[in-house]
Amino acid sequence: MQFQDFSVHAAIEKLTALARTAHDLTAASGLTAQRIGEMKTSFCGFDLLYATQRVTPEVLDALQELADEAGLIAAYTAMRQGEVLNRIEGYACENRQVLHTACRDVFADPPLAAEASAKARRELEKLRTFLDEVAGGAIANAEGKPFTTMVQVGIGGSDLGPRALYLALKAYALPGRSARFIANVDPDDVAEVLSGLDLSRTLFNVVSKSGSTLETLTNERLIRARLAQKGLDPARHVLAVTGEGGPMDDPSKYLRSFYMEDYIGGRYSATSMVGLVTLGFVLGFEASMEILRGAHEVDQGAMEPDIRVNLPLLLALLGIWNHNFLAHATVAVLPYSQALSRFPAHLQQCDMESNGKSVTRQGKAVGWQTGPVVWGEPGTNGQHAFYQLIHQGTEVVPAEFIGFRQSQYGLDLNVEGTGSQQKLIANMLAQSLALALGRQIDNPARRFSGNRPNSVLIADRLTPYAMGALLAIYEHRIAFQGFCWNINSFDQEGVQLGKILATRLLDLIAGRTAPEEVNPLEESMLKQARIG
Amino acid sequence: MQFQDFSVHAAIEKLTALARTAHDLTAASGLTAQRIGEMKTSFCGFDLLYATQRVTPEVLDALQELADEAGLIAAYTAMRQGEVLNRIEGYACENRQVLHTACRDVFADPPLAAEASAKARRELEKLRTFLDEVAGGAIANAEGKPFTTMVQVGIGGSDLGPRALYLALKAYALPGRSARFIANVDPDDVAEVLSGLDLSRTLFNVVSKSGSTLETLTNERLIRARLAQKGLDPARHVLAVTGEGGPMDDPSKYLRSFYMEDYIGGRYSATSMVGLVTLGFVLGFEASMEILRGAHEVDQGAMEPDIRVNLPLLLALLGIWNHNFLAHATVAVLPYSQALSRFPAHLQQCDMESNGKSVTRQGKAVGWQTGPVVWGEPGTNGQHAFYQLIHQGTEVVPAEFIGFRQSQYGLDLNVEGTGSQQKLIANMLAQSLALALGRQIDNPARRFSGNRPNSVLIADRLTPYAMGALLAIYEHRIAFQGFCWNINSFDQEGVQLGKILATRLLDLIAGRTAPEEVNPLEESMLKQARIG
């Protein structure tokens, strides 16, 4: 697969010209009933309404041309087939395949990357057996009682995605089952979680691909010490999800080990064992397979070249329009679903760690903006908070709304002629219209300029299937954008420098630094912060 | 108090010129041990290290000049004394005083706004009595058993600040006491919280100043129905925090009512009864007073005109330098403390709802940028997530680190010569240095441009006092910036349009709209979203 610079495509010039007179949603006929009906894409159970974006058919045609010129579908297909896309040409790099989609390619026959999918199937079978043993009582605590809680211990991709999915789907938990998460090296994180648990009924699922993540290993040590202190055998309570043959792949220390492969990046690992062990424990095996099924159907749909049909591709290009051509620095993801409260944090990682890059795949400095700042909180809460700036601030924030027609628990009450779920969704749609249309009025403080781009993604209900689909929609949006910007979305070199300096500071604190090796800046930083 | 446009001050031209050759932290001697020692301010138990901002003594002098020309201390003093600062001259507006500081001005004699502080004292006495009655058993459930959980039901300012403070301080909870929060109109929010509670031992604290907040009243109805269904008397389980004499000030329906005044904006209300009833229930009265004491000492310190001494004022001006002169659109608040996990969400509201404005105090369109997008998550978690973009992305994100030298729970373990708390803080300081210094290296993908502005705020321990101080530091940073930009930071007109349109959509859904009143856009939006 040959990648070219973002700036060389013929569509760029067209789009730059079109952006100078970008569509005005507040003009007469800027937003019509017909436009709302026409600018709609239905895909794997989701409807995307994007009439409230500042695009015209001409802009969409130019974005299609960009997608075609940049070979986005070919790149995506190559990724799924196992081409080594995690690389920078001519430089030391991770040099890996990118095969998170293979974890979901366990339904079709044959899969696009046969070996990776075979490994995924093998881990799924191990998981099914493990869950059967937990359910049947073959795996139980020393007193023979069943385990009720699983604590996932991991950080970054081993935390945010699994946590977001757990919160999204806990409404469907098996009776008596729940999960908690420990990520931070902050000792108060582990202390707070442990303080509320019956350890004798708790499994700890320690997740680290390398088996050497500082935070995770430190927390594991704290947990093992606490288990021993309570007279519990850690080998009976602690699982591992790690690389096969790595330092944590040790049956003498772990009740079970599940494997993750180095071709699955942490931030794309929620549908591997990194997410599925805990999700399977709480939701059961079948629900976990439904997550995979939803993701896989999106994976398949994302092969389609037409941006008006391929929803992740369309989202990617609308984002490029807003970021590179309309020059908006951020994007807000606003789920109207309390269950999705941590989904924006997961996307923040997935997007910003993937596309927060300044170097092309050929090792040159980029001459265009890459990934935006991604942030967000659930509505309606946000309406009473930061929406003020989104409506009337000087920074324009493109907004992506996500909602569902039905609730999960089915608890609802008709107040003033409508239920809570109806109020929730009416608020979401009202925000979309309000941002687009604005309001002209004499009082300047009550005026809304409008023309603030946004879109609405809506499905029937947040089920395991829908969650899997939603996850994959955003994963592919991110990958398509990275391909288009000609960056490697799959490495994370930017996390290294902080690690090196933290190690140096810890050496200083622990008194391990030879006097001639002491860096005066580091020493001053510790002294002025009064640390050590 | 006369406010002038941001653009008229003589310092603006100076700062614009200085920004053209802004200090280069990566240059030889750009960051030195001496600079780290000199660019430090100690204030109410916090140290601010700001050598890693792109400022020089000349820039600081010009920022001081800006603070003086804009009359920031005079404006702040007028605010505390009760001048009507929540207004737009010549237009219909809230036209109110801004007196959240009066809630804390209960120690000094005489307070700056005597009447407001007298009312605050009266509510504090009511709270003390209530908490004594709960502790002594005079207030208990129908079986005479003590209440163990308080669920706060509120949204926006009645949720985010109290929730952030509760999570920050729950390490100090009285034995057996805890809190939960319900905000969203999403029926799954209330369902999820109620599903885990023993309702017979639960108090519900319903918070709405107007007594007419849609989300809160809907959730209260759901809760009362559930209590009745369980055979529990709602009047025994439900409290109100509301405006005196308003629709919720009704002893027949509520166990107790505490009052909030209209001169305390929702987002500034955490230190009023809006926050203190729940915090007092969980932490006790004395700890609540410590929160107020910390906030009050910051309130007093913020009267100081010297920006090198007045920490909130300095933070405000550093923010203006980064946003208006270096043109960075966002600011990340990154606490190295899991207990502060929701503090960024509170600040996001407090800042963006306050300063996301486009109209001056005189009703003219602003010709400069006002509030930035504020976002953030705790470290070290973020290091494994979005920090990639902060280090190597094309968007430059000013970062504000917050940390503590000691943990709250005291659970810690020495691994490889250092404890978890030391690792946590070493990581924070390392990030500050890494962002500033960058790294030059041959491999372009492993290169860090550096020169990314940030600062570190550090205190000994996250106690109730420190939390109150931290809260007030940020409140005043926001207020100082709003005064400087000549905007009204205390209204929220931007939330109105969405409410109006949501009501119209709900009328449509409920079939209440006369045919000739139907707006085709609204109708199309519902139809295409398949709602109704």
JSON list of C-alpha atoms in Angstrom, two decimals, chain A residues 1-13 15 65-72 87-89 320 324-325 357-370 480-488:
[
{"chain": "A", "resi": 1, "resn": "MET", "atom": "CA", "xyz": [0.00, 0.00, 0.00]},
{"chain": "A", "resi": 2, "resn": "GLN", "atom": "CA", "xyz": [1.43, 3.38, -1.09]},
{"chain": "A", "resi": 3, "resn": "PHE", "atom": "CA", "xyz": [0.39, 6.37, 1.00]},
{"chain": "A", "resi": 4, "resn": "GLN", "atom": "CA", "xyz": [0.61, 9.95, -0.25]},
{"chain": "A", "resi": 5, "resn": "ASP", "atom": "CA", "xyz": [0.65, 13.25, 1.56]},
{"chain": "A", "resi": 6, "resn": "PHE", "atom": "CA", "xyz": [-2.71, 14.78, 2.45]},
{"chain": "A", "resi": 7, "resn": "SER", "atom": "CA", "xyz": [-1.72, 17.95, 0.62]},
{"chain": "A", "resi": 8, "resn": "VAL", "atom": "CA", "xyz": [-1.12, 16.39, -2.81]},
{"chain": "A", "resi": 9, "resn": "HIS", "atom": "CA", "xyz": [-4.64, 15.26, -3.62]},
{"chain": "A", "resi": 10, "resn": "ALA", "atom": "CA", "xyz": [-6.56, 17.25, -6.22]},
{"chain": "A", "resi": 11, "resn": "ALA", "atom": "CA", "xyz": [-9.61, 17.27, -3.94]},
{"chain": "A", "resi": 12, "resn": "ILE", "atom": "CA", "xyz": [-7.76, 19.38, -1.36]},
{"chain": "A", "resi": 13, "resn": "GLU", "atom": "CA", "xyz": [-7.76, 22.46, -3.56]},
{"chain": "A", "resi": 15, "resn": "LEU", "atom": "CA", "xyz": [-12.32, 21.62, -0.68]},
{"chain": "A", "resi": 65, "resn": "GLU", "atom": "CA", "xyz": [-12.96, 12.29, -4.37]},
{"chain": "A", "resi": 66, "resn": "LEU", "atom": "CA", "xyz": [-10.55, 12.77, -1.47]},
{"chain": "A", "resi": 67, "resn": "ALA", "atom": "CA", "xyz": [-11.46, 9.34, -0.08]},
{"chain": "A", "resi": 68, "resn": "ASP", "atom": "CA", "xyz": [-10.89, 7.79, -3.49]},
{"chain": "A", "resi": 69, "resn": "GLU", "atom": "CA", "xyz": [-7.64, 9.62, -4.24]},
{"chain": "A", "resi": 70, "resn": "ALA", "atom": "CA", "xyz": [-6.23, 8.78, -0.82]},
{"chain": "A", "resi": 71, "resn": "GLY", "atom": "CA", "xyz": [-7.15, 5.12, -1.32]},
{"chain": "A", "resi": 72, "resn": "LEU", "atom": "CA", "xyz": [-8.89, 4.89, 2.05]},
{"chain": "A", "resi": 87, "resn": "ARG", "atom": "CA", "xyz": [5.39, 1.56, 10.60]},
{"chain": "A", "resi": 88, "resn": "ILE", "atom": "CA", "xyz": [7.34, 4.63, 9.53]},
{"chain": "A", "resi": 89, "resn": "GLU", "atom": "CA", "xyz": [9.26, 3.98, 6.33]},
{"chain": "A", "resi": 320, "resn": "ILE", "atom": "CA", "xyz": [-11.72, 16.27, 8.14]},
{"chain": "A", "resi": 324, "resn": "ASN", "atom": "CA", "xyz": [-8.80, 20.84, 8.16]},
{"chain": "A", "resi": 325, "resn": "PHE", "atom": "CA", "xyz": [-11.05, 23.08, 6.08]},
{"chain": "A", "resi": 357, "resn": "LYS", "atom": "CA", "xyz": [0.99, 12.85, 15.29]},
{"chain": "A", "resi": 358, "resn": "SER", "atom": "CA", "xyz": [3.24, 15.27, 13.40]},
{"chain": "A", "resi": 359, "resn": "VAL", "atom": "CA", "xyz": [5.20, 12.95, 11.14]},
{"chain": "A", "resi": 360, "resn": "THR", "atom": "CA", "xyz": [4.07, 11.27, 7.91]},
{"chain": "A", "resi": 361, "resn": "ARG", "atom": "CA", "xyz": [4.41, 7.57, 7.17]},
{"chain": "A", "resi": 362, "resn": "GLN", "atom": "CA", "xyz": [7.57, 8.53, 5.30]},
{"chain": "A", "resi": 363, "resn": "GLY", "atom": "CA", "xyz": [9.08, 10.33, 8.31]},
{"chain": "A", "resi": 364, "resn": "LYS", "atom": "CA", "xyz": [8.53, 13.90, 7.09]},
{"chain": "A", "resi": 365, "resn": "ALA", "atom": "CA", "xyz": [6.96, 16.70, 9.12]},
{"chain": "A", "resi": 366, "resn": "VAL", "atom": "CA", "xyz": [3.27, 17.09, 8.26]},
{"chain": "A", "resi": 367, "resn": "GLY", "atom": "CA", "xyz": [2.18, 20.39, 6.73]},
{"chain": "A", "resi": 368, "resn": "TRP", "atom": "CA", "xyz": [-1.48, 20.07, 7.74]},
{"chain": "A", "resi": 369, "resn": "GLN", "atom": "CA", "xyz": [-3.44, 19.59, 10.96]},
{"chain": "A", "resi": 370, "resn": "THR", "atom": "CA", "xyz": [-3.75, 15.99, 12.16]},
{"chain": "A", "resi": 480, "resn": "PHE", "atom": "CA", "xyz": [-9.73, 6.40, 7.91]},
{"chain": "A", "resi": 481, "resn": "GLN", "atom": "CA", "xyz": [-8.67, 9.85, 9.09]},
{"chain": "A", "resi": 482, "resn": "GLY", "atom": "CA", "xyz": [-5.16, 8.62, 9.89]},
{"chain": "A", "resi": 483, "resn": "PHE", "atom": "CA", "xyz": [-4.83, 7.04, 6.43]},
{"chain": "A", "resi": 484, "resn": "CYS", "atom": "CA", "xyz": [-6.03, 10.27, 4.86]},
{"chain": "A", "resi": 485, "resn": "TRP", "atom": "CA", "xyz": [-3.55, 12.39, 6.84]},
{"chain": "A", "resi": 486, "resn": "ASN", "atom": "CA", "xyz": [-0.76, 9.94, 5.86]},
{"chain": "A", "resi": 487, "resn": "ILE", "atom": "CA", "xyz": [0.21, 9.30, 9.47]},
{"chain": "A", "resi": 488, "resn": "ASN", "atom": "CA", "xyz": [0.77, 6.10, 11.40]}
]
